Coordinates of C-alpha atoms in Angstrom, one line a residue:
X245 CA 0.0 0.0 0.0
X246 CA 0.8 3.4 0.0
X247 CA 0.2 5.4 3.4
X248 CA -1.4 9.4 3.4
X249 CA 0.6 12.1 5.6
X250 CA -1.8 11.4 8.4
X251 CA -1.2 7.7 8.3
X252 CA 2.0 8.4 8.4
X253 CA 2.0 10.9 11.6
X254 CA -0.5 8.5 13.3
X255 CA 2.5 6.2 13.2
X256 CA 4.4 8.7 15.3
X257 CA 2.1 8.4 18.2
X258 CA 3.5 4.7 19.1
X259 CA 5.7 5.8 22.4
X260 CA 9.0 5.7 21.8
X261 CA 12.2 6.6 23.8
X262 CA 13.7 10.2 22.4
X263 CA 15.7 12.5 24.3
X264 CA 16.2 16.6 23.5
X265 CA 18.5 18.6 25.9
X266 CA 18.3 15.8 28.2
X267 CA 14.3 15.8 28.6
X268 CA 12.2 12.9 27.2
X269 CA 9.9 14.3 24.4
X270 CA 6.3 12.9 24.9
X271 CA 4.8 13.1 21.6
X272 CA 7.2 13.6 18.8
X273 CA 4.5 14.6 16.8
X274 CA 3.7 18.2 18.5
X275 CA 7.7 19.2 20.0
X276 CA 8.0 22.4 18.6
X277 CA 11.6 21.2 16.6
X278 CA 9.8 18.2 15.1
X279 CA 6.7 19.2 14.0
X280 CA 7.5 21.1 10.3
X281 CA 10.4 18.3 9.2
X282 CA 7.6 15.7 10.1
X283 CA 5.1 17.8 8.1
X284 CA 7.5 17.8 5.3
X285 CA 8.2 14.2 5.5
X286 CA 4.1 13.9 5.3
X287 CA 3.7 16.1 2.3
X288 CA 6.1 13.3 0.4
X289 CA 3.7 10.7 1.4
X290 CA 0.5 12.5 0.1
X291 CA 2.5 13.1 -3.1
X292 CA 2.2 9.2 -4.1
X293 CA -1.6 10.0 -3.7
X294 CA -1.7 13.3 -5.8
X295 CA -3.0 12.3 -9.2
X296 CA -0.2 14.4 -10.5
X297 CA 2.0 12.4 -9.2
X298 CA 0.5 9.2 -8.8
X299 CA 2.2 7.4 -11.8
X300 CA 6.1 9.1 -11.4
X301 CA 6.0 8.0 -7.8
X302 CA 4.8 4.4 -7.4
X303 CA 4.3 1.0 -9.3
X304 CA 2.5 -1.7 -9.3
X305 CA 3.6 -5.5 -10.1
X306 CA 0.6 -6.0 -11.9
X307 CA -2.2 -4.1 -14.1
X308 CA -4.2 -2.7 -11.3
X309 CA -3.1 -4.4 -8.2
X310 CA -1.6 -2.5 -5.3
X311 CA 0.5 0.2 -5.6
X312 CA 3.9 0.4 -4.1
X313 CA 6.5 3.3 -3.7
X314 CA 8.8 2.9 -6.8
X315 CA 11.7 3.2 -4.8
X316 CA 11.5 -0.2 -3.8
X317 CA 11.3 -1.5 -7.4
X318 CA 14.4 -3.5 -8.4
X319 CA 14.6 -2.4 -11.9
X320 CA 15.1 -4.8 -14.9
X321 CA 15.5 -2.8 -17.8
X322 CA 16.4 0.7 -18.4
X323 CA 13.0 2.1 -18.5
X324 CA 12.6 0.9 -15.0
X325 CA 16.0 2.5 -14.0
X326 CA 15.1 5.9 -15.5
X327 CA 11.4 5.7 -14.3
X328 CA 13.2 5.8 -10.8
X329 CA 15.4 8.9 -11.5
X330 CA 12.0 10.3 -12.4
X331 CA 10.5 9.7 -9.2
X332 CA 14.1 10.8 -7.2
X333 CA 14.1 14.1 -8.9
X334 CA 10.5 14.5 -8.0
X335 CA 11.0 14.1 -4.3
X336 CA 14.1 16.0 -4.7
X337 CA 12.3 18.3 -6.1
X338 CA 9.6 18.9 -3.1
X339 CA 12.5 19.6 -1.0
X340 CA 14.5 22.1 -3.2
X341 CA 17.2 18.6 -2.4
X342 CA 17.2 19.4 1.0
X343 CA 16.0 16.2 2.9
X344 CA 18.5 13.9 2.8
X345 CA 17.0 10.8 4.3
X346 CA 13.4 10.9 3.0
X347 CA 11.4 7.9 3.5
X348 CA 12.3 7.1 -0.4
X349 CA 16.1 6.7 0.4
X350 CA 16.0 3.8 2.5
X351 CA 13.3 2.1 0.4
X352 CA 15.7 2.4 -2.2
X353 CA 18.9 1.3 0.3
X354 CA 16.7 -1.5 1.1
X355 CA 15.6 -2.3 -2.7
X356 CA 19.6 -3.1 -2.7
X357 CA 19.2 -5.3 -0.3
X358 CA 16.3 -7.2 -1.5
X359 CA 18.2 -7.3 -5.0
X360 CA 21.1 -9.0 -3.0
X361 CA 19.4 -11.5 -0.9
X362 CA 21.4 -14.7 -1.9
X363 CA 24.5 -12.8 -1.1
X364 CA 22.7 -12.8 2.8
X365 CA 22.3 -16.6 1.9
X366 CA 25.8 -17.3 2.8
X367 CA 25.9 -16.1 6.0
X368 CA 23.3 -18.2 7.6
X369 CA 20.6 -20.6 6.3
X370 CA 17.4 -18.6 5.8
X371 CA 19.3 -15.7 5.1
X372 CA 17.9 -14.3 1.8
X373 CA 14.6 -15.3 2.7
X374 CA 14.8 -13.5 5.9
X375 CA 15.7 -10.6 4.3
X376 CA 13.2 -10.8 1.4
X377 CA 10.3 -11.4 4.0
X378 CA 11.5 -7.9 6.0
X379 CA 11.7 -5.8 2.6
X380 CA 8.3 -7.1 1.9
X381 CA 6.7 -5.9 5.1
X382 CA 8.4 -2.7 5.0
X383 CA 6.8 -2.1 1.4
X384 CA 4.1 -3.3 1.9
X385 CA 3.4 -1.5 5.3
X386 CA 5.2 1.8 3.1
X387 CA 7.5 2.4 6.2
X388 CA 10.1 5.4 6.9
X389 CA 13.2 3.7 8.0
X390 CA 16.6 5.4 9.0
X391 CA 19.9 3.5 9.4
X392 CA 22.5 3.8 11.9
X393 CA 26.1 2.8 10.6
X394 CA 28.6 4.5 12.7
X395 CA 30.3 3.9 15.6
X396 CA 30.5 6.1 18.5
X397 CA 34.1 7.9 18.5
X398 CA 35.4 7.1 22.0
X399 CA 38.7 6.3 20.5
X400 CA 39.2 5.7 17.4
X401 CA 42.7 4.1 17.3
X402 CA 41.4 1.0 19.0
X403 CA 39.1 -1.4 16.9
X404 CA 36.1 -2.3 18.9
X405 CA 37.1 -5.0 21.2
X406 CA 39.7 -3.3 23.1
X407 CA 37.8 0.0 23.9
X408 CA 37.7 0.7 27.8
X409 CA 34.6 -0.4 27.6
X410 CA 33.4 -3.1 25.9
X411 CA 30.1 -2.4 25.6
X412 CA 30.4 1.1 24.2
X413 CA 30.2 -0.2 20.1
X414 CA 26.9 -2.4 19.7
X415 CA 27.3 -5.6 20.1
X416 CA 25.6 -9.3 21.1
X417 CA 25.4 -9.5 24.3
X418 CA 23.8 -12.8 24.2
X419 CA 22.2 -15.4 22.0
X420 CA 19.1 -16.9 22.8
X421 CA 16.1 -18.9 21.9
X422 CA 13.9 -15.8 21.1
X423 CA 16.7 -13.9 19.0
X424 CA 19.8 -11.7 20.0
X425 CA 20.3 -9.3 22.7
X426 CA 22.7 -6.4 22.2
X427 CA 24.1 -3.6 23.5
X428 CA 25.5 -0.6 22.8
X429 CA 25.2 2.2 20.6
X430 CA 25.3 3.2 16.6
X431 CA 25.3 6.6 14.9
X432 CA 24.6 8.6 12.9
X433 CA 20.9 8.1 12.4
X434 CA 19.4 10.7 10.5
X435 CA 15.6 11.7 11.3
X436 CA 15.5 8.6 13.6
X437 CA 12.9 10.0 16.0
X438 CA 9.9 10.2 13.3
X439 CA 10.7 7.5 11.9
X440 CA 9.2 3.6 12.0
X441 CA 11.8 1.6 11.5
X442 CA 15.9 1.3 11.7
X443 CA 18.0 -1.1 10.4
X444 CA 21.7 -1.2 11.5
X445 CA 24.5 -2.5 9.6
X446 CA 28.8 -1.7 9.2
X447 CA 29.4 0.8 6.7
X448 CA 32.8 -0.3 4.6
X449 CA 35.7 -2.0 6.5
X450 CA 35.1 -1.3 10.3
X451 CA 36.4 -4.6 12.0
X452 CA 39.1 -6.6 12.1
X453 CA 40.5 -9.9 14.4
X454 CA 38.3 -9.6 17.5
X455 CA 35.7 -7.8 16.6
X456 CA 33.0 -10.6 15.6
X457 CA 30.7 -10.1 18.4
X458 CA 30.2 -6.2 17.4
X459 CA 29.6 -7.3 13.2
X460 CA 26.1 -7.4 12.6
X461 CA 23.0 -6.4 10.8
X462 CA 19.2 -6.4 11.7
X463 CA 16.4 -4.5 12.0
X464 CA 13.8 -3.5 14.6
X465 CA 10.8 -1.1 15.4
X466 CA 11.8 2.5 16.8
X467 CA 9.4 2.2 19.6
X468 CA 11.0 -1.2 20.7
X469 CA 11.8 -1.3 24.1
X470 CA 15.1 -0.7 25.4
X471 CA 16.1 1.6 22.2
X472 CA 17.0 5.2 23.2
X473 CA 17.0 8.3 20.7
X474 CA 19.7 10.9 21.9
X475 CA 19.2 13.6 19.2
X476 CA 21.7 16.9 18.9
X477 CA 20.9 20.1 19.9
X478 CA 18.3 21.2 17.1
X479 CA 19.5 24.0 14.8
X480 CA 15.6 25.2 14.8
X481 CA 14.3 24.7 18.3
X482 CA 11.0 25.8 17.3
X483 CA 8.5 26.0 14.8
X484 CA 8.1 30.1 14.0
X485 CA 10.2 30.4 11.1
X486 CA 8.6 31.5 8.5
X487 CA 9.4 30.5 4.6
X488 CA 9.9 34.1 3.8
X489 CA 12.9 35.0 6.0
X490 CA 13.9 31.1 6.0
X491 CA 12.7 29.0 3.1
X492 CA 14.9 26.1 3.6
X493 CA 15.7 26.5 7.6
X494 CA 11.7 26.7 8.7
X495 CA 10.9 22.6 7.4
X496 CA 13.7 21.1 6.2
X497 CA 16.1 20.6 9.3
X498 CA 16.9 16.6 10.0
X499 CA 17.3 15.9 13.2
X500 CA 20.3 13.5 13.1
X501 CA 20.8 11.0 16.8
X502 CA 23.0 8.4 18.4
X503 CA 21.0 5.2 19.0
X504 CA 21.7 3.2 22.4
X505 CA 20.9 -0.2 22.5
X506 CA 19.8 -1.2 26.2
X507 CA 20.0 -5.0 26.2
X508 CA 17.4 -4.6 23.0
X509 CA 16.0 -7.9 21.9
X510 CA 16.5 -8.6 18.3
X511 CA 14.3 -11.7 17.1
X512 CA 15.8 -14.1 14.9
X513 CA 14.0 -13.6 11.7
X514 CA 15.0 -9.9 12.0
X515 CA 19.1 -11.0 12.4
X516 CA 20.3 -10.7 8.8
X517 CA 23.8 -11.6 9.9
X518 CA 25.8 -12.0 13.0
X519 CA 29.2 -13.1 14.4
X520 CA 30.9 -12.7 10.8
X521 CA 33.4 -10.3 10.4
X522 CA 33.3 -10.8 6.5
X523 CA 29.6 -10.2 6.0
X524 CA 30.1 -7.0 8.1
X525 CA 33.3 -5.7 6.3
X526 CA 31.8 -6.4 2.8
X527 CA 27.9 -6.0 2.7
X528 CA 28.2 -2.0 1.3
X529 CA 30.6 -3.2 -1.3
X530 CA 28.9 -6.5 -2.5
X531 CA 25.4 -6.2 -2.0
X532 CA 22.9 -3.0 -3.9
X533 CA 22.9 -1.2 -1.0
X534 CA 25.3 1.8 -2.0
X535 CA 24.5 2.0 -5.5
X536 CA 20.2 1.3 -5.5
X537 CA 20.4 4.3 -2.6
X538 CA 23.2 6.3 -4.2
X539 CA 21.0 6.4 -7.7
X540 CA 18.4 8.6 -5.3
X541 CA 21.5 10.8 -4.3
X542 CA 22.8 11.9 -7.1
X543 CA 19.5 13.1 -7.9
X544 CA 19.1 15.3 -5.0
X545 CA 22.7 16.6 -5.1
X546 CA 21.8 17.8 -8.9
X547 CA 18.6 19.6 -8.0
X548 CA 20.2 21.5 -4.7
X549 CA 23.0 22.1 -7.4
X550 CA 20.5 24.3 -9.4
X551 CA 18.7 25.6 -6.9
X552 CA 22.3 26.7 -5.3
X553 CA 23.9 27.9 -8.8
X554 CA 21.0 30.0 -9.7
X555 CA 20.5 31.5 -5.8
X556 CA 24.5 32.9 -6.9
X557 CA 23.6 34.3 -10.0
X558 CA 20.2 35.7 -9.0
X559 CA 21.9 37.3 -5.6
X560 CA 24.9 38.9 -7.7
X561 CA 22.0 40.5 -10.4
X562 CA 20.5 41.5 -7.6
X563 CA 22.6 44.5 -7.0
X564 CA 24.5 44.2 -10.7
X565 CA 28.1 42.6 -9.5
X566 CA 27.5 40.2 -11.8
X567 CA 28.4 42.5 -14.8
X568 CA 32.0 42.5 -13.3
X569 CA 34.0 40.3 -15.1
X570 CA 35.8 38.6 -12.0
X571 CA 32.0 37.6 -10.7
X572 CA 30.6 36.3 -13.8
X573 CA 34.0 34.4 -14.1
X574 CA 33.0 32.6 -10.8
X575 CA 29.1 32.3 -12.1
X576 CA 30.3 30.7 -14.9
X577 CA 32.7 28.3 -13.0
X578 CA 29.6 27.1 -10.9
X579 CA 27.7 26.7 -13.7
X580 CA 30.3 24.7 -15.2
X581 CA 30.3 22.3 -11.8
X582 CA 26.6 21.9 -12.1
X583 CA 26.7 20.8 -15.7
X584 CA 29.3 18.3 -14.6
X585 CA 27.2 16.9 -12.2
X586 CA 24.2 17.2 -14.3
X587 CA 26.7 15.0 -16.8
X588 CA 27.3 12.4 -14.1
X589 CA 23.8 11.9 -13.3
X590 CA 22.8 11.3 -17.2
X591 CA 25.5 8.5 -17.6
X592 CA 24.3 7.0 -14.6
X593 CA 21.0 6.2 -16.1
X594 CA 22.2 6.0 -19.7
X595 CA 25.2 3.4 -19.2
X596 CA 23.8 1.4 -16.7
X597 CA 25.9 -2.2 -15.2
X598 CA 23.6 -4.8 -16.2
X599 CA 23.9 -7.7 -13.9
X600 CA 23.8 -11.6 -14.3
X601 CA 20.0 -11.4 -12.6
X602 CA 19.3 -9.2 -15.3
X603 CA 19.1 -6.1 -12.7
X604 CA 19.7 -2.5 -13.9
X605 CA 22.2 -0.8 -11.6
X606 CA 23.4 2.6 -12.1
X607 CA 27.1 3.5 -13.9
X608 CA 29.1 2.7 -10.5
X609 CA 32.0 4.7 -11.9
X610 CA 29.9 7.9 -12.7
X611 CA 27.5 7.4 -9.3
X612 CA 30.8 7.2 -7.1
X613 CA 32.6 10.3 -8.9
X614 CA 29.4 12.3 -8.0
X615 CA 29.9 11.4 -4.5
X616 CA 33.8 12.2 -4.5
X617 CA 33.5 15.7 -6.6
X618 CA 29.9 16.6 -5.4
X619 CA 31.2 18.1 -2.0
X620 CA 33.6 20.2 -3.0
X621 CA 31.5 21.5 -6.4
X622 CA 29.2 22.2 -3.4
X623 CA 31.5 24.0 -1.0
X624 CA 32.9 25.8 -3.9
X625 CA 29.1 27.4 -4.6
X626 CA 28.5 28.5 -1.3
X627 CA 31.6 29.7 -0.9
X628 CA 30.6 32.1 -3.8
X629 CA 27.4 32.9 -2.6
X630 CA 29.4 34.4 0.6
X631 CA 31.9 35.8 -0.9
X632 CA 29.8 38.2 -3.6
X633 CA 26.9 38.5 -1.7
X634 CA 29.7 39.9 1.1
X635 CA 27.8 42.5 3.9
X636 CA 24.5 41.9 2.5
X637 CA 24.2 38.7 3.5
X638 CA 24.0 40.1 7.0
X639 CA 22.3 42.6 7.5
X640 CA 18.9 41.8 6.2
X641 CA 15.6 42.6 7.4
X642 CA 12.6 40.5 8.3
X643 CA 8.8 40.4 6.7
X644 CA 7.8 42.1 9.3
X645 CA 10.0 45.4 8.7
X646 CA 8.6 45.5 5.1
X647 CA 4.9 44.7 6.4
X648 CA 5.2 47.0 9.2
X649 CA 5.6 50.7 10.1
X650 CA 8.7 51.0 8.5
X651 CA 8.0 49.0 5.6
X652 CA 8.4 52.0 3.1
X653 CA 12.1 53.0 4.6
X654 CA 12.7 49.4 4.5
X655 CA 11.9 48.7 0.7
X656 CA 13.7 52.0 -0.3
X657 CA 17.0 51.7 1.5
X658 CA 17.2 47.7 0.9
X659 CA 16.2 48.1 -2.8
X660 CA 18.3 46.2 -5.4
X661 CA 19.6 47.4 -8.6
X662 CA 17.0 48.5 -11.6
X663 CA 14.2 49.5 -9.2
X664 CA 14.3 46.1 -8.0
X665 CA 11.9 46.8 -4.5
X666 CA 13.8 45.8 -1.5
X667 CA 11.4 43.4 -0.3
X668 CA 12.1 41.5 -3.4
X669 CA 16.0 41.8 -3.0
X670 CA 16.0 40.8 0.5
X671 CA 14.1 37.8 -0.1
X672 CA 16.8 36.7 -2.4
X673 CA 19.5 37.4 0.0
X674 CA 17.7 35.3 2.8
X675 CA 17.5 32.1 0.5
X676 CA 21.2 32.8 0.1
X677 CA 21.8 32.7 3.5
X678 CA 19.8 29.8 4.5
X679 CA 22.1 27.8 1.7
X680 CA 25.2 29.2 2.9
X681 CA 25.3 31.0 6.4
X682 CA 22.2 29.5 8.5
X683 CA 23.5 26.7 11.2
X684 CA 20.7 24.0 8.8
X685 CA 22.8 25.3 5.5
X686 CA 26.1 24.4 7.4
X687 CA 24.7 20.9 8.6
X688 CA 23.6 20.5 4.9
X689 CA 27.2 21.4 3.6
X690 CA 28.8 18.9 6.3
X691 CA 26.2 16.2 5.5
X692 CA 27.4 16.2 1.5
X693 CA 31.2 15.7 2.9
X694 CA 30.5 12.7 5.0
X695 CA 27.2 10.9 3.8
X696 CA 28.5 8.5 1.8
X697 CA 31.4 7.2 4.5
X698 CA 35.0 8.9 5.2
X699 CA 35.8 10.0 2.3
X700 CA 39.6 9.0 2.2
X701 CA 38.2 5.3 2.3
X702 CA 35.8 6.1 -0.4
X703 CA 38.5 7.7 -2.5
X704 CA 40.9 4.8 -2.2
X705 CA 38.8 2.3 -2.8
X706 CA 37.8 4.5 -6.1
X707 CA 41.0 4.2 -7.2
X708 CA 41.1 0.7 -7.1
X709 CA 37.9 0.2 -8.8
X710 CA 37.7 2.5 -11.1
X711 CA 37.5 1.3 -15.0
X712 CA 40.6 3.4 -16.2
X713 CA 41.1 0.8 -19.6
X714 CA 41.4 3.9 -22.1
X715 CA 44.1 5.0 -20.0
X716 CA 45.9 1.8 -19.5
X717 CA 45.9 1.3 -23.2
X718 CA 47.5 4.4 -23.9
X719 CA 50.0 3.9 -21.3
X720 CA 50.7 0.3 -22.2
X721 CA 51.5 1.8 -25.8
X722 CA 54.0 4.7 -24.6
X723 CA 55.7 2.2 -22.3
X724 CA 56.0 -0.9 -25.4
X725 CA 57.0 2.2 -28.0
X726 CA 59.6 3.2 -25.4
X727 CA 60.7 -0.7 -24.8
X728 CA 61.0 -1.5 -28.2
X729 CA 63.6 1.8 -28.7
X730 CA 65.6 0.4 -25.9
X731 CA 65.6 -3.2 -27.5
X732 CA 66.4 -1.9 -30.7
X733 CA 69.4 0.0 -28.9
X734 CA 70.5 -2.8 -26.9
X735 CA 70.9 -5.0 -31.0
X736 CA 72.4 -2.1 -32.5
X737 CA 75.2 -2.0 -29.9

């Protein structure tokens, strides 16, 4: 099925363990620093029931049966890949690329999963099917899961096992009949409080020789007892902000939370792997998980690219800097960046990896490029953005100075260039700063650094994989030419 906004924030209402500032909040669905993120996590939902929208943003498996969110469609021909970029960059869309962890991206994550279930096999008898029955019920049910993949960075120069205490990475605690029980904690888990579900597994190479008790991957309810949401200080602690003076900053902030696990019971069937320190080290790399979620990714980095871009250029016209030939040179460098990435995301879909199963995966060289460049493309446009928007990035007025008693002094002495009115400059400006300057727009700018793991590991492991053949050949040819010269030498004397 496909679950409305309300269903969705009915869900909410199941008690569940989260902490804010050291308080326990009630009802997540009314604290003040929840309440527009969850309504903008809703409006996603009620999309898939907008007739607009309907057919870009679900599927079915047969003419007329029950509709499912397309994200958790394992494509098997190109149509079906590109019919998911289509429903990415809708999403994306609906949140200018500013919601990182949706409800779509882990049905996609898990779409990877379910694509992979005989690589689970190997692990433990009933493996794949285990996994196959959980991606089932989460579609089915249309669930909002988050993940938590990190550990908690005590001290990071000791693997797991030997850190003072033992306890302080999740781990089994013990097995029995019912299932396992852990302990411990997991980060970072992005929008964890509103959501139904989270599943926990390694991210890359964590563990080595000693580790097997803390290598593991399941699944449980939020509200399950013994699991406690410690959430950061929000960057919005309430719900004024208005989407005048903060467009992005007033809905879009994602509460991101370190996950304790108090001797939490983990039944069997929802134990996807335990005790194996190969399963853990390898599932991002050998199963769909990286690249069925990554394919959503790259979408949203591309839209927040253009929204970003065009915020620069529309700030600079705003007071005419960008007639100066050392802006527009900038302008046109961003515009350059976006292009690139817009090029990265088109050979994604176009040059797909077909594999053996006949699945359609995304290019894995072009997806993981995105994710390597992307950050800095990024950093380098809102580092623009400060830099020529300068002073009058702060010192702006509110709505209410233009709506109040001073409203005319405001629109005179904060007009923009060409008789632009001031109330139409300023608003420019404040999207600029909520993208570049506002404590969401930092988190944002950190996220795209970090999301997809540390990115020297990422890099290296780039490097290794990466189909370089054109420039092999060429080398292999200069080396030969060179070879033969010296053997032809080596006769000659």
């Amino acid at each position: 099925m496909i679950r409305t906004g309300k269903q969705y924030i009915e869900g909410l209402r199941t008690p569940r363990e989260v902490y804010v500032g050291g308080e326990r909040v009630a009802d997540v669905t009314t604290y003040p620093a929840f309440r527009k993120p969850i309504e903008s996590y809703a409006r996603l939902y009620d999309m898939k029931h907008d007739s607009r929208y309907t057919d870009i943003l679900t599927y079915s498996e047969e003419p007329g049966g029950e509709r499912y969110d397309i994200s958790f469609l394992v494509p098997k021909s190109k149509e079906e890949l590109k019919a998911k970029g289509r429903a990415y960059r809708t999403y994306s869309r609906a949140s200018y690329g500013c919601l990182g962890r949706g409800p779509e991206f882990m049905a996609a994550l898990i779409a990877g999963m379910w694509e992979s279930t005989e690589w689970f096999e190997q692990w433990g008898e009933g493996g794949a099917q285990k996994v196959a029955d959980y991606v089932r019920y989460v579609r089915d049910n249309d669930l909002f899961l988050t993940h938590a993949l990190g550990n908690p960075q005590s001290d990071r120069s000791k693997p797991s096992h030997q850190q003072a205490n033992p306890f302080i990475h999740l781990r089994v605690k013990e097995e029995t009949p019912e299932g396992l029980v852990i302990r411990g904690a997991k980060q970072l888990a992005t929008a964890a409080p509103v959501t139904d579900e989270i599943l926990v597994f390694p991210n890359g190479r964590q563990f080595g020789p000693g580790d097997d008790a803390y290598a593991l991957c399941f699944a449980v309810p939020t509200a399950t007892p013994g699991v406690k949401i410690i959430c950061r200080e929000p960057l919005v602690p309430d719900d004024r902000r208005n989407v005048y003076d903060h467009p992005l900053s007033s809905r879009f902030e994602e509460m991101d939370a370190l996950v304790v696990f108090d001797d939490v019971l983990v039944p069997w069937d929802r134990v996807f792997f335990h005790n194996s320190l190969a399963a853990a080290n390898n599932m991002r790399f050998m199963t769909g998980v990286a690249a069925f979620s990554g394919h959503l990714s790259i979408h949203r980095a591309t839209v927040r690219a253009a929204l970003t871009v065009v915020t620069a250029m529309k700030l600079c016209a705003s007071v005419k800097t960008d007639v100066f030939p050392n802006v527009g040179e900038l302008l046109g460098k961003l515009a350059a960046m976006y292009k690139a990435q817009e090029s990265l995301l088109f050979r994604c879909e176009e040059e797909p990896r077909i594999t053996d199963t006949g699945t359609y995966w995304c290019n894995g060289d072009a997806m993981s490029a995105s994710g390597l460049l992307f950050p800095d493309f990024y950093t380098t446009m809102l580092e623009v953005i400060k830099r020529t928007g300068a002073a009058g990035l702060m010192l702006t007025p509110t709505l209410g100075e233009f709506s109040g008693d001073i409203g005319e002094l405001a629109n005179t002495y904060f007009a923009g260039a060409e008789d632009m009115p001031g109330v139409d400059r300023v608003q420019v400006a404040k999207l600029a700063w909520d993208l570049a300057g506002d404590a969401v727009g930092q988190r944002l700018a950190h996220y795209e650094r970090f999301y997809i793991g540390e990115p020297m590991f990422v890099s290296s492991f780039y490097a290794r994989s990466v189909d370089m053949s054109l420039g092999r050949e060429l080398f292999d040819e200069i080396i030969a030419e060179g070879r033969a010269l010296h053997g032809a030498a080596g006769a000659d004397a």
